[in-house]
Amino acid sequence: MPETTPTRILLADDHALVRRGVRLILDNEPDLTVVGEAGDGAEAIEMTRHYHPDLVILDIAMPRLTGLQAARELSRSESGLRILILTMYDNEQYFFEALKAGACGYVLKSVADRDLVEACRAAMRDEPFLYPGAVTALIRNYLARAEDGDDLPEKAITDREEEILKLVAEGHTSKEIGDLLAISTKTVERHRANLLQKLGLRDRLELTRYAIRAGLIEP
């Protein structure tokens, strides 16, 4: 029988130790190979365009762009790419956001040694991989929506506002944010004012607290 080509994987996590541990798990399997490592969401997008992996594994809380933000962008721009979220957050909101962002699986870091390899293989078979708690959340959410006749609630802020909120919370100035996102400083200030108004917040400190609660940055 001819040998099949191993699944090419890009791994994105801002902690080098985590990447090393995950890489050991994956490279130990003959059908999986890690072709690159990224330290944040923006780098993950750049490296995906350079290496053309079959599968990208994204942490949620990363600098510059979160895993969810990167997943949204990659889902839009890279057809056929499979995306897994690997996270410490056992959180229904992140789980649903991950599905909406285009991820086909959600794996908890605490059980990565048990679940991650199977999640990668499921992704390549175009099958979803969900940890047991996520399955419960999905069923509970479906039943609640069926009972109420409701759709999933939309996010309070737009994707662009989320990008700006994250960068403000990380301490970037309006000019730096404008340079990073290729928009004018005035546009950044307008988005920032909209954020404060929409979220009912007063200043940068409160925006930072909100960003931590929303999982955009780590405390």
PDB file of C-alpha atoms in Angstrom:
ATOM      1  CA  MET A   1       0.000   0.000   0.000  1.00  0.00           C
ATOM      2  CA  PRO A   2       1.307   3.488  -0.843  1.00  0.00           C
ATOM      3  CA  GLU A   3       2.125   5.682   2.138  1.00  0.00           C
ATOM      4  CA  THR A   4      -0.247   8.584   2.672  1.00  0.00           C
ATOM      5  CA  THR A   5       1.202  12.064   3.063  1.00  0.00           C
ATOM      6  CA  PRO A   6       1.067  13.250   6.693  1.00  0.00           C
ATOM      7  CA  THR A   7      -1.386  16.025   7.582  1.00  0.00           C
ATOM      8  CA  ARG A   8       0.544  19.327   7.626  1.00  0.00           C
ATOM      9  CA  ILE A   9      -0.237  21.313  10.783  1.00  0.00           C
ATOM     10  CA  LEU A  10       0.449  24.903  11.831  1.00  0.00           C
ATOM     11  CA  LEU A  11       0.412  25.446  15.585  1.00  0.00           C
ATOM     12  CA  ALA A  12      -0.337  28.869  17.131  1.00  0.00           C
ATOM     13  CA  ASP A  13       0.047  29.586  20.857  1.00  0.00           C
ATOM     14  CA  ASP A  14       1.822  32.465  22.579  1.00  0.00           C
ATOM     15  CA  HIS A  15       3.484  30.160  25.134  1.00  0.00           C
ATOM     16  CA  ALA A  16       6.561  28.385  23.755  1.00  0.00           C
ATOM     17  CA  LEU A  17       6.317  25.639  26.406  1.00  0.00           C
ATOM     18  CA  VAL A  18       2.743  24.825  25.367  1.00  0.00           C
ATOM     19  CA  ARG A  19       3.768  24.713  21.707  1.00  0.00           C
ATOM     20  CA  ARG A  20       6.639  22.372  22.546  1.00  0.00           C
ATOM     21  CA  GLY A  21       4.361  19.995  24.460  1.00  0.00           C
ATOM     22  CA  VAL A  22       1.689  19.972  21.771  1.00  0.00           C
ATOM     23  CA  ARG A  23       4.290  19.497  19.047  1.00  0.00           C
ATOM     24  CA  LEU A  24       5.647  16.432  20.870  1.00  0.00           C
ATOM     25  CA  ILE A  25       2.155  14.911  20.945  1.00  0.00           C
ATOM     26  CA  LEU A  26       1.552  15.560  17.233  1.00  0.00           C
ATOM     27  CA  ASP A  27       4.993  14.733  15.828  1.00  0.00           C
ATOM     28  CA  ASN A  28       4.818  11.379  17.614  1.00  0.00           C
ATOM     29  CA  GLU A  29       2.070  10.325  15.163  1.00  0.00           C
ATOM     30  CA  PRO A  30       3.135   9.078  11.706  1.00  0.00           C
ATOM     31  CA  ASP A  31       0.126  10.696   9.979  1.00  0.00           C
ATOM     32  CA  LEU A  32       0.631  14.171  11.515  1.00  0.00           C
ATOM     33  CA  THR A  33       3.482  16.662  11.144  1.00  0.00           C
ATOM     34  CA  VAL A  34       3.918  20.219  12.461  1.00  0.00           C
ATOM     35  CA  VAL A  35       5.268  22.451   9.666  1.00  0.00           C
ATOM     36  CA  GLY A  36       5.326  25.749  11.567  1.00  0.00           C
ATOM     37  CA  GLU A  37       4.704  27.511  14.880  1.00  0.00           C
ATOM     38  CA  ALA A  38       3.223  30.968  15.433  1.00  0.00           C
ATOM     39  CA  GLY A  39       3.239  33.068  18.604  1.00  0.00           C
ATOM     40  CA  ASP A  40       0.085  35.102  17.930  1.00  0.00           C
ATOM     41  CA  GLY A  41      -2.989  35.240  15.690  1.00  0.00           C
ATOM     42  CA  ALA A  42      -1.550  37.674  13.148  1.00  0.00           C
ATOM     43  CA  GLU A  43       1.580  35.542  12.730  1.00  0.00           C
ATOM     44  CA  ALA A  44      -0.655  32.472  12.335  1.00  0.00           C
ATOM     45  CA  ILE A  45      -2.372  34.121   9.362  1.00  0.00           C
ATOM     46  CA  GLU A  46       0.960  35.117   7.761  1.00  0.00           C
ATOM     47  CA  MET A  47       2.462  31.647   8.274  1.00  0.00           C
ATOM     48  CA  THR A  48      -0.663  29.911   6.937  1.00  0.00           C
ATOM     49  CA  ARG A  49      -0.288  31.873   3.704  1.00  0.00           C
ATOM     50  CA  HIS A  50       3.394  30.919   3.566  1.00  0.00           C
ATOM     51  CA  TYR A  51       3.255  27.217   4.537  1.00  0.00           C
ATOM     52  CA  HIS A  52      -0.219  26.261   3.223  1.00  0.00           C
ATOM     53  CA  PRO A  53      -0.945  23.736   6.013  1.00  0.00           C
ATOM     54  CA  ASP A  54      -3.929  21.364   5.924  1.00  0.00           C
ATOM     55  CA  LEU A  55      -4.876  22.191   9.488  1.00  0.00           C
ATOM     56  CA  VAL A  56      -4.318  25.137  11.851  1.00  0.00           C
ATOM     57  CA  ILE A  57      -4.506  24.729  15.641  1.00  0.00           C
ATOM     58  CA  LEU A  58      -5.208  28.032  17.406  1.00  0.00           C
ATOM     59  CA  ASP A  59      -5.114  29.055  21.043  1.00  0.00           C
ATOM     60  CA  ILE A  60      -7.837  31.597  21.959  1.00  0.00           C
ATOM     61  CA  ALA A  61      -6.005  34.232  24.061  1.00  0.00           C
ATOM     62  CA  MET A  62      -3.034  35.472  22.015  1.00  0.00           C
ATOM     63  CA  PRO A  63      -1.483  38.921  21.407  1.00  0.00           C
ATOM     64  CA  ARG A  64      -2.333  41.109  18.362  1.00  0.00           C
ATOM     65  CA  LEU A  65      -5.122  38.815  17.121  1.00  0.00           C
ATOM     66  CA  THR A  66      -6.911  36.169  19.192  1.00  0.00           C
ATOM     67  CA  GLY A  67      -7.409  32.645  17.904  1.00  0.00           C
ATOM     68  CA  LEU A  68     -11.073  33.438  17.212  1.00  0.00           C
ATOM     69  CA  GLN A  69     -10.168  36.547  15.208  1.00  0.00           C
ATOM     70  CA  ALA A  70      -7.549  34.586  13.247  1.00  0.00           C
ATOM     71  CA  ALA A  71     -10.060  31.761  12.656  1.00  0.00           C
ATOM     72  CA  ARG A  72     -12.588  34.216  11.187  1.00  0.00           C
ATOM     73  CA  GLU A  73      -9.999  35.660   8.813  1.00  0.00           C
ATOM     74  CA  LEU A  74      -8.631  32.243   7.764  1.00  0.00           C
ATOM     75  CA  SER A  75     -12.144  30.841   7.208  1.00  0.00           C
ATOM     76  CA  ARG A  76     -12.863  33.738   4.868  1.00  0.00           C
ATOM     77  CA  SER A  77      -9.594  33.663   2.939  1.00  0.00           C
ATOM     78  CA  GLU A  78      -8.339  30.041   2.922  1.00  0.00           C
ATOM     79  CA  SER A  79     -10.829  27.617   1.396  1.00  0.00           C
ATOM     80  CA  GLY A  80     -10.399  23.993   2.419  1.00  0.00           C
ATOM     81  CA  LEU A  81      -8.353  24.824   5.512  1.00  0.00           C
ATOM     82  CA  ARG A  82      -9.401  22.998   8.686  1.00  0.00           C
ATOM     83  CA  ILE A  83      -9.247  24.882  11.994  1.00  0.00           C
ATOM     84  CA  LEU A  84      -9.113  23.530  15.547  1.00  0.00           C
ATOM     85  CA  ILE A  85      -9.302  25.615  18.721  1.00  0.00           C
ATOM     86  CA  LEU A  86      -7.056  24.378  21.549  1.00  0.00           C
ATOM     87  CA  THR A  87      -7.802  26.266  24.747  1.00  0.00           C
ATOM     88  CA  MET A  88      -7.859  26.203  28.523  1.00  0.00           C
ATOM     89  CA  TYR A  89     -11.330  27.850  28.471  1.00  0.00           C
ATOM     90  CA  ASP A  90     -14.176  25.431  29.193  1.00  0.00           C
ATOM     91  CA  ASN A  91     -16.588  28.189  28.279  1.00  0.00           C
ATOM     92  CA  GLU A  92     -19.828  27.961  26.295  1.00  0.00           C
ATOM     93  CA  GLN A  93     -19.522  31.468  24.842  1.00  0.00           C
ATOM     94  CA  TYR A  94     -16.035  30.781  23.412  1.00  0.00           C
ATOM     95  CA  PHE A  95     -17.209  27.408  22.148  1.00  0.00           C
ATOM     96  CA  PHE A  96     -20.104  28.922  20.182  1.00  0.00           C
ATOM     97  CA  GLU A  97     -17.900  31.789  18.954  1.00  0.00           C
ATOM     98  CA  ALA A  98     -15.374  29.189  17.716  1.00  0.00           C
ATOM     99  CA  LEU A  99     -18.044  27.370  15.701  1.00  0.00           C
ATOM    100  CA  LYS A 100     -19.275  30.671  14.231  1.00  0.00           C
ATOM    101  CA  ALA A 101     -15.654  31.580  13.367  1.00  0.00           C
ATOM    102  CA  GLY A 102     -15.301  28.434  11.257  1.00  0.00           C
ATOM    103  CA  ALA A 103     -13.556  26.013  13.624  1.00  0.00           C
ATOM    104  CA  CYS A 104     -14.438  22.333  13.224  1.00  0.00           C
ATOM    105  CA  GLY A 105     -13.252  21.314  16.682  1.00  0.00           C
ATOM    106  CA  TYR A 106     -12.749  22.594  20.217  1.00  0.00           C
ATOM    107  CA  VAL A 107     -10.204  20.823  22.429  1.00  0.00           C
ATOM    108  CA  LEU A 108      -9.311  21.605  26.037  1.00  0.00           C
ATOM    109  CA  LYS A 109      -5.595  21.867  26.868  1.00  0.00           C
ATOM    110  CA  SER A 110      -6.171  19.929  30.078  1.00  0.00           C
ATOM    111  CA  VAL A 111      -6.945  16.787  28.044  1.00  0.00           C
ATOM    112  CA  ALA A 112      -4.907  17.567  24.899  1.00  0.00           C
ATOM    113  CA  ASP A 113      -2.779  14.452  25.386  1.00  0.00           C
ATOM    114  CA  ARG A 114      -5.971  12.380  25.184  1.00  0.00           C
ATOM    115  CA  ASP A 115      -8.093  14.275  22.629  1.00  0.00           C
ATOM    116  CA  LEU A 116      -5.913  16.324  20.291  1.00  0.00           C
ATOM    117  CA  VAL A 117      -4.686  13.583  17.942  1.00  0.00           C
ATOM    118  CA  GLU A 118      -8.222  12.274  17.424  1.00  0.00           C
ATOM    119  CA  ALA A 119      -9.478  15.856  16.914  1.00  0.00           C
ATOM    120  CA  CYS A 120      -6.889  16.374  14.147  1.00  0.00           C
ATOM    121  CA  ARG A 121      -7.902  13.149  12.411  1.00  0.00           C
ATOM    122  CA  ALA A 122     -11.611  14.005  12.739  1.00  0.00           C
ATOM    123  CA  ALA A 123     -10.970  17.440  11.208  1.00  0.00           C
ATOM    124  CA  MET A 124      -9.254  15.862   8.201  1.00  0.00           C
ATOM    125  CA  ARG A 125     -12.301  13.572   7.761  1.00  0.00           C
ATOM    126  CA  ASP A 126     -14.473  16.724   7.803  1.00  0.00           C
ATOM    127  CA  GLU A 127     -16.062  15.590  11.056  1.00  0.00           C
ATOM    128  CA  PRO A 128     -16.567  17.941  14.023  1.00  0.00           C
ATOM    129  CA  PHE A 129     -14.726  17.199  17.264  1.00  0.00           C
ATOM    130  CA  LEU A 130     -16.276  18.462  20.493  1.00  0.00           C
ATOM    131  CA  TYR A 131     -15.309  17.664  24.063  1.00  0.00           C
ATOM    132  CA  PRO A 132     -18.153  16.155  26.185  1.00  0.00           C
ATOM    133  CA  GLY A 133     -19.008  19.420  27.991  1.00  0.00           C
ATOM    134  CA  ALA A 134     -19.322  21.212  24.653  1.00  0.00           C
ATOM    135  CA  VAL A 135     -21.720  18.562  23.366  1.00  0.00           C
ATOM    136  CA  THR A 136     -23.881  19.119  26.451  1.00  0.00           C
ATOM    137  CA  ALA A 137     -23.772  22.886  25.888  1.00  0.00           C
ATOM    138  CA  LEU A 138     -24.722  22.462  22.226  1.00  0.00           C
ATOM    139  CA  ILE A 139     -27.704  20.261  23.042  1.00  0.00           C
ATOM    140  CA  ARG A 140     -28.832  22.553  25.870  1.00  0.00           C
ATOM    141  CA  ASN A 141     -28.543  25.594  23.613  1.00  0.00           C
ATOM    142  CA  TYR A 142     -30.457  23.905  20.800  1.00  0.00           C
ATOM    143  CA  LEU A 143     -33.268  22.868  23.140  1.00  0.00           C
ATOM    144  CA  ALA A 144     -33.498  26.350  24.653  1.00  0.00           C
ATOM    145  CA  ARG A 145     -33.611  27.963  21.203  1.00  0.00           C
ATOM    146  CA  ALA A 146     -36.230  25.492  19.979  1.00  0.00           C
ATOM    147  CA  GLU A 147     -38.358  26.268  23.049  1.00  0.00           C
ATOM    148  CA  ASP A 148     -38.020  30.050  22.675  1.00  0.00           C
ATOM    149  CA  GLY A 149     -37.902  30.212  18.884  1.00  0.00           C
ATOM    150  CA  ASP A 150     -34.749  32.346  19.179  1.00  0.00           C
ATOM    151  CA  ASP A 151     -31.519  32.565  17.220  1.00  0.00           C
ATOM    152  CA  LEU A 152     -28.099  32.850  18.833  1.00  0.00           C
ATOM    153  CA  PRO A 153     -27.577  36.390  20.139  1.00  0.00           C
ATOM    154  CA  GLU A 154     -25.334  38.551  17.989  1.00  0.00           C
ATOM    155  CA  LYS A 155     -22.136  39.991  19.415  1.00  0.00           C
ATOM    156  CA  ALA A 156     -22.416  43.435  21.040  1.00  0.00           C
ATOM    157  CA  ILE A 157     -19.552  44.812  18.934  1.00  0.00           C
ATOM    158  CA  THR A 158     -18.356  44.390  15.343  1.00  0.00           C
ATOM    159  CA  ASP A 159     -15.238  42.424  14.354  1.00  0.00           C
ATOM    160  CA  ARG A 160     -13.364  45.686  13.638  1.00  0.00           C
ATOM    161  CA  GLU A 161     -14.375  47.151  17.011  1.00  0.00           C
ATOM    162  CA  GLU A 162     -13.181  43.932  18.653  1.00  0.00           C
ATOM    163  CA  GLU A 163      -9.780  44.286  16.940  1.00  0.00           C
ATOM    164  CA  ILE A 164      -9.472  47.880  18.180  1.00  0.00           C
ATOM    165  CA  LEU A 165     -10.654  47.002  21.702  1.00  0.00           C
ATOM    166  CA  LYS A 166      -7.980  44.308  21.934  1.00  0.00           C
ATOM    167  CA  LEU A 167      -5.198  46.632  20.775  1.00  0.00           C
ATOM    168  CA  VAL A 168      -6.329  49.460  23.099  1.00  0.00           C
ATOM    169  CA  ALA A 169      -6.328  47.010  26.013  1.00  0.00           C
ATOM    170  CA  GLU A 170      -2.810  45.873  25.063  1.00  0.00           C
ATOM    171  CA  GLY A 171      -1.652  49.486  25.494  1.00  0.00           C
ATOM    172  CA  HIS A 172      -1.257  50.612  21.881  1.00  0.00           C
ATOM    173  CA  THR A 173      -1.810  54.297  21.046  1.00  0.00           C
ATOM    174  CA  SER A 174      -4.418  55.338  18.459  1.00  0.00           C
ATOM    175  CA  LYS A 175      -1.627  56.055  15.960  1.00  0.00           C
ATOM    176  CA  GLU A 176      -0.050  52.610  16.515  1.00  0.00           C
ATOM    177  CA  ILE A 177      -3.463  50.955  16.090  1.00  0.00           C
ATOM    178  CA  GLY A 178      -4.061  52.933  12.902  1.00  0.00           C
ATOM    179  CA  ASP A 179      -0.684  51.803  11.533  1.00  0.00           C
ATOM    180  CA  LEU A 180      -1.351  48.139  12.461  1.00  0.00           C
ATOM    181  CA  LEU A 181      -4.816  48.090  10.875  1.00  0.00           C
ATOM    182  CA  ALA A 182      -3.993  50.451   7.965  1.00  0.00           C
ATOM    183  CA  ILE A 183      -6.679  52.978   8.961  1.00  0.00           C
ATOM    184  CA  SER A 184      -6.455  56.622  10.026  1.00  0.00           C
ATOM    185  CA  THR A 185      -5.968  57.736  13.636  1.00  0.00           C
ATOM    186  CA  LYS A 186      -9.282  59.602  13.362  1.00  0.00           C
ATOM    187  CA  THR A 187     -11.064  56.358  12.395  1.00  0.00           C
ATOM    188  CA  VAL A 188      -9.490  54.586  15.379  1.00  0.00           C
ATOM    189  CA  GLU A 189     -10.706  57.373  17.700  1.00  0.00           C
ATOM    190  CA  ARG A 190     -14.219  57.115  16.251  1.00  0.00           C
ATOM    191  CA  HIS A 191     -14.304  53.334  16.798  1.00  0.00           C
ATOM    192  CA  ARG A 192     -12.994  53.837  20.318  1.00  0.00           C
ATOM    193  CA  ALA A 193     -15.719  56.375  21.117  1.00  0.00           C
ATOM    194  CA  ASN A 194     -18.331  53.961  19.702  1.00  0.00           C
ATOM    195  CA  LEU A 195     -16.972  51.166  21.909  1.00  0.00           C
ATOM    196  CA  LEU A 196     -17.230  53.269  25.058  1.00  0.00           C
ATOM    197  CA  GLN A 197     -20.784  54.265  24.167  1.00  0.00           C
ATOM    198  CA  LYS A 198     -21.961  50.771  23.129  1.00  0.00           C
ATOM    199  CA  LEU A 199     -20.478  49.041  26.166  1.00  0.00           C
ATOM    200  CA  GLY A 200     -21.357  51.800  28.637  1.00  0.00           C
ATOM    201  CA  LEU A 201     -17.714  52.237  29.673  1.00  0.00           C
ATOM    202  CA  ARG A 202     -15.793  55.388  30.591  1.00  0.00           C
ATOM    203  CA  ASP A 203     -12.097  54.960  29.872  1.00  0.00           C
ATOM    204  CA  ARG A 204      -9.204  52.751  28.766  1.00  0.00           C
ATOM    205  CA  LEU A 205      -9.031  50.953  32.145  1.00  0.00           C
ATOM    206  CA  GLU A 206     -12.657  49.823  31.861  1.00  0.00           C
ATOM    207  CA  LEU A 207     -12.091  48.805  28.219  1.00  0.00           C
ATOM    208  CA  THR A 208      -9.135  46.695  29.382  1.00  0.00           C
ATOM    209  CA  ARG A 209     -11.233  44.987  32.065  1.00  0.00           C
ATOM    210  CA  TYR A 210     -13.919  44.260  29.492  1.00  0.00           C
ATOM    211  CA  ALA A 211     -11.298  42.823  27.082  1.00  0.00           C
ATOM    212  CA  ILE A 212     -10.048  40.475  29.838  1.00  0.00           C
ATOM    213  CA  ARG A 213     -13.588  39.299  30.636  1.00  0.00           C
ATOM    214  CA  ALA A 214     -14.241  38.748  26.918  1.00  0.00           C
ATOM    215  CA  GLY A 215     -11.073  36.620  26.614  1.00  0.00           C
ATOM    216  CA  LEU A 216      -9.394  39.016  24.148  1.00  0.00           C
ATOM    217  CA  ILE A 217      -6.333  39.415  26.394  1.00  0.00           C
ATOM    218  CA  GLU A 218      -4.959  37.515  29.358  1.00  0.00           C
ATOM    219  CA  PRO A 219      -5.067  39.202  32.789  1.00  0.00           C
TER     220      PRO A 219
END
